[in-house]
């Protein structure tokens, strides 16, 4: 089993768990919990495949994703109280998922000969879109727009991938360096409560 | 006209009506009513086609869907008070739509040689996604995540389809058996107020 | 540089600005502002390409869209107070965008040999969908369903395109006539506060 596949499975498990926990918190029924777990884990990759025209999308051809997510959500339901207390340790899994899915996105772009900036955008979308769908379905403004440096970590990681790829490094090193870039940024950001600036303006309705 | 086409048109009409009623309840303007009627009726099939790469999507090639939905929404607006009182009888149409669209999804999967569990997922997504888009656009948590056994009926119906298909039954029987499975489950569930369990956990924010 | 490209760039700039202003009003961080600016500008065209199977989608192949949007959002952030006061003049840009994106949608349909009603629907979706995604991600009912004649202007513009195309007019005239149709309708509608009727019915929950 390759390093990449190990990371990919870890990422899938982490995202499925994060989706299931959000759904339980929102008091969804068991079907809703499975669906939100599924879209959180698979949403980014599905968007990547649809936008690049790689259909049927990946989880239709590689069914181990479905089984992995199914088992993960079941376990998340059984151990929900325990997981909820462990949320801080889950953060690491979530970050691994972010790093891995960023890699699959940027790699798809590079292998299709797309422009580097497009590959980076694909990496960031693949890493974050599952969470965007999760929050949209749960009727909240996606957390990545409001909190901490999240997608920015993907963008910098994807940039590292593109640079290293063009330098011509070994593939395993490429994966590890990209993942570590994303993970390190997230750890520093959360440790020191760094957040991006926002630029509020009134909506000007009173002037219309 | 085949049995399947009759059911398909009935399902399209029922879903367009349900979308239009939701939009009127939300006080959307007439354009919003048409759009919500349209996406409710066509959302599931569009997702099915996009994920499997069958593009242009079906309603672009078979325009009778657009005309059917247009006429249905117009009639729904004219007879809105009447329809609103009849909501219980509409329930049967809605359930027919659910059954039929589940069939088109699972059939697409089977005919593309996808894994049975993927075909079942496609069936459930095709049956339910129109309602998910409807509720998301109307700024509500999708009803299928919160209320009654809805998508679960699709999943069991799709499972029946896959089993019967592999047994090798006649196609009309296949359609009728799948539809009846979905419809029967829905009727029993609503009659006896059966719902799926949910597993609430606090979001743990206080511990972060 | 062709007339069409000039209009297309103007439309992209206007939509990116409108997205960025909405995101700033919602207090999103700088990454959220870029994402909402991006999806507002590119959402309609992406949907058009995905539904018709033209993948990789346009902004992946023509990267000037990404750079245009990036620079626009940066400028929108720097000049946010100024832009906010100028919202009425922005309205014209927004309307140009609406007109241009409607053209790219209807043109895609016509060139793929799709039915006229499908081409018109594609035009309206391409013109309006960016705004729908923007509002959905910002957790609001899309403004086009609630306010003024917006998508209707696209539909009438797209209809004009289809008619003139079949009459066989010069392409530049075709673009200008379609744009002017959309723009004129919007100007009249906003000037005279014309809105579409809505048809409220209670949701009938009390009768279920």
Coordinates of C-alpha atoms in Angstrom, one line a residue, chain B:
Chain B
X1 CA -46.0 5.1 -24.5
X2 CA -44.1 2.8 -22.1
X3 CA -45.0 2.2 -18.5
X4 CA -41.7 3.8 -17.4
X5 CA -42.4 7.0 -19.3
X6 CA -45.8 7.3 -17.8
X7 CA -44.4 7.0 -14.3
X8 CA -41.6 9.4 -15.2
X9 CA -44.0 12.1 -16.2
X10 CA -46.1 11.5 -13.1
X11 CA -43.1 11.9 -11.0
X12 CA -41.9 15.1 -12.7
X13 CA -45.4 16.6 -12.3
X14 CA -45.5 15.7 -8.6
X15 CA -42.0 17.1 -7.8
X16 CA -42.7 20.3 -9.8
X17 CA -45.9 20.8 -7.8
X18 CA -44.1 20.2 -4.5
X19 CA -41.4 22.8 -5.5
X20 CA -44.0 25.3 -6.6
X21 CA -46.0 25.0 -3.4
X22 CA -42.8 25.4 -1.2
X23 CA -41.8 28.5 -3.2
X24 CA -45.3 30.1 -2.8
X25 CA -45.2 29.4 0.9
X26 CA -41.8 31.2 1.0
X27 CA -43.4 34.2 -0.8
X28 CA -41.0 34.0 -3.8
X29 CA -42.0 35.8 -6.9
X30 CA -43.4 34.0 -10.0
X31 CA -39.9 33.5 -11.4
X32 CA -38.7 32.0 -8.1
X33 CA -41.7 29.7 -8.2
X34 CA -40.8 28.4 -11.6
X35 CA -37.1 28.0 -10.8
X36 CA -37.8 26.1 -7.5
X37 CA -40.4 23.9 -9.4
X38 CA -37.8 23.2 -12.0
X39 CA -34.9 22.4 -9.8
X40 CA -37.1 20.2 -7.5
X41 CA -38.3 18.2 -10.5
X42 CA -35.0 18.0 -12.4
X43 CA -32.3 18.4 -9.7
X44 CA -31.9 14.7 -9.0
X45 CA -31.6 13.7 -12.7
X46 CA -29.2 16.5 -13.3
X47 CA -26.9 15.4 -10.5
X48 CA -27.1 11.8 -11.8
X49 CA -26.0 12.9 -15.3
X50 CA -23.2 15.2 -14.1
X51 CA -21.7 12.7 -11.8
X52 CA -21.8 9.9 -14.4
X53 CA -20.6 12.2 -17.2
X54 CA -23.8 11.8 -19.3
X55 CA -23.8 15.4 -20.7
X56 CA -25.5 17.4 -22.0
X57 CA -27.8 16.5 -19.1
X58 CA -31.1 14.8 -19.9
X59 CA -33.5 17.8 -19.9
X60 CA -31.3 19.5 -22.4
X61 CA -31.8 16.7 -24.9
X62 CA -35.4 15.7 -24.0
X63 CA -37.2 19.0 -23.8
X64 CA -40.6 17.5 -22.8
X65 CA -39.4 17.8 -19.3
X66 CA -39.2 21.6 -19.5
X67 CA -42.6 21.9 -21.0
X68 CA -44.1 19.4 -18.5
X69 CA -42.7 21.4 -15.6
X70 CA -43.7 24.7 -17.1
X71 CA -47.3 23.7 -17.5
X72 CA -47.4 22.0 -14.1
X73 CA -46.1 25.1 -12.3
X74 CA -48.6 27.3 -14.1
X75 CA -51.4 25.0 -13.0
X76 CA -50.0 24.8 -9.5
X77 CA -50.2 28.6 -9.3
X78 CA -53.8 28.8 -10.5
X79 CA -55.0 26.0 -8.3
X80 CA -52.8 26.8 -5.3
X81 CA -55.5 27.0 -2.7
X82 CA -57.1 23.8 -3.9
X83 CA -53.7 22.0 -4.0
X84 CA -52.9 23.2 -0.5
X85 CA -56.0 21.5 0.9
X86 CA -55.1 18.4 -1.1
X87 CA -51.7 18.1 0.3
X88 CA -52.4 14.6 1.6
X89 CA -53.3 13.3 -1.9
X90 CA -50.2 15.1 -3.3
X91 CA -48.2 12.9 -1.0
X92 CA -49.0 9.9 -3.2
X93 CA -47.7 11.8 -6.3
X94 CA -44.5 12.8 -4.4
X95 CA -44.0 9.2 -3.5
X96 CA -44.4 8.0 -7.1
X97 CA -41.8 10.6 -8.1
X98 CA -39.5 9.3 -5.5
X99 CA -39.9 5.7 -6.7
X100 CA -39.5 6.5 -10.4
X101 CA -36.5 8.8 -10.0
X102 CA -34.8 6.2 -7.8
X103 CA -35.3 3.7 -10.6
X104 CA -33.7 6.0 -13.2
X105 CA -30.7 6.5 -10.9
X106 CA -30.1 2.9 -10.1
X107 CA -30.6 1.9 -13.7
X108 CA -28.0 4.4 -14.9
X109 CA -25.5 2.9 -12.4
X110 CA -26.3 -0.7 -13.5
X111 CA -26.1 0.1 -17.2
X112 CA -22.7 1.8 -16.7
X113 CA -21.4 -1.3 -15.0
X114 CA -20.9 0.5 -11.7
X115 CA -20.7 -1.4 -8.4
X116 CA -24.1 -2.3 -6.9
X117 CA -23.5 0.0 -3.8
X118 CA -22.7 2.9 -6.2
X119 CA -25.9 2.2 -8.2
X120 CA -27.9 2.2 -5.0
X121 CA -26.3 5.5 -3.9
X122 CA -27.1 7.0 -7.4
X123 CA -30.7 5.8 -7.1
X124 CA -31.1 7.5 -3.7
X125 CA -29.4 10.7 -4.8
X126 CA -31.5 10.9 -8.0
X127 CA -34.7 10.4 -5.9
X128 CA -33.9 12.9 -3.2
X129 CA -31.5 15.6 -4.5
X130 CA -34.2 17.7 -6.1
X131 CA -35.7 18.2 -2.6
X132 CA -32.3 18.9 -1.1
X133 CA -31.7 21.7 -3.6
X134 CA -35.2 23.0 -3.1
X135 CA -34.7 23.3 0.7
X136 CA -31.2 24.7 0.4
X137 CA -32.3 27.4 -2.0
X138 CA -35.2 28.2 0.4
X139 CA -32.7 28.5 3.2
X140 CA -33.8 25.5 5.3
X141 CA -32.0 22.4 6.5
X142 CA -33.2 19.8 3.9
X143 CA -36.3 18.1 5.1
X144 CA -35.0 14.6 4.3
X145 CA -32.4 15.0 7.0
X146 CA -34.9 15.9 9.6
X147 CA -38.2 14.1 9.0
X148 CA -39.5 10.6 8.5
X149 CA -37.9 7.8 6.6
X150 CA -37.5 9.3 3.2
X151 CA -34.2 8.6 1.5
X152 CA -34.1 5.3 3.4
X153 CA -37.1 4.2 1.3
X154 CA -35.1 5.0 -1.9
X155 CA -32.2 3.0 -0.6
X156 CA -34.3 -0.1 0.1
X157 CA -36.1 0.3 -3.2
X158 CA -32.8 0.6 -5.1
X159 CA -31.6 -2.5 -3.2
X160 CA -34.7 -4.4 -4.4
X161 CA -33.9 -3.2 -8.0
X162 CA -30.4 -4.5 -7.9
X163 CA -31.4 -7.9 -6.4
X164 CA -34.2 -8.3 -8.9
X165 CA -32.1 -7.2 -11.8
X166 CA -29.5 -9.8 -11.0
X167 CA -32.2 -12.4 -10.6
X168 CA -33.1 -11.5 -14.1
X169 CA -36.8 -10.5 -14.0
X170 CA -38.9 -8.8 -16.7
X171 CA -38.3 -5.1 -17.0
X172 CA -41.8 -3.9 -16.3
X173 CA -42.0 -6.1 -13.2
X174 CA -38.6 -4.6 -12.2
X175 CA -40.1 -1.1 -12.4
X176 CA -43.3 -2.0 -10.6
X177 CA -41.6 -3.9 -7.8
X178 CA -39.1 -1.1 -7.2
X179 CA -41.7 1.6 -7.2
X180 CA -44.1 -0.4 -4.9
X181 CA -41.2 -1.0 -2.5
X182 CA -40.5 2.7 -2.1
X183 CA -44.2 3.6 -2.0
X184 CA -45.1 0.9 0.5
X185 CA -42.3 1.9 2.9
X186 CA -43.3 5.6 2.7
X187 CA -47.0 4.8 3.3
X188 CA -46.3 2.7 6.3
X189 CA -43.8 5.2 7.7
X190 CA -46.1 8.1 7.5
X191 CA -49.1 6.1 8.7
X192 CA -47.4 5.0 11.8
X193 CA -45.2 8.0 12.3
X194 CA -42.0 6.0 12.2
X195 CA -38.9 8.1 12.3
X196 CA -35.2 7.4 12.3
X197 CA -33.2 7.9 15.5
X198 CA -30.9 10.9 15.9
X199 CA -27.9 11.0 18.2
X200 CA -27.4 14.4 19.7
X201 CA -24.1 15.5 21.1
X202 CA -23.3 19.0 22.2
X203 CA -20.9 20.8 19.9
X204 CA -18.3 20.9 22.5
X205 CA -17.5 24.5 21.9
X206 CA -17.2 25.1 25.7
X207 CA -14.2 22.8 25.7
X208 CA -12.3 24.2 22.9

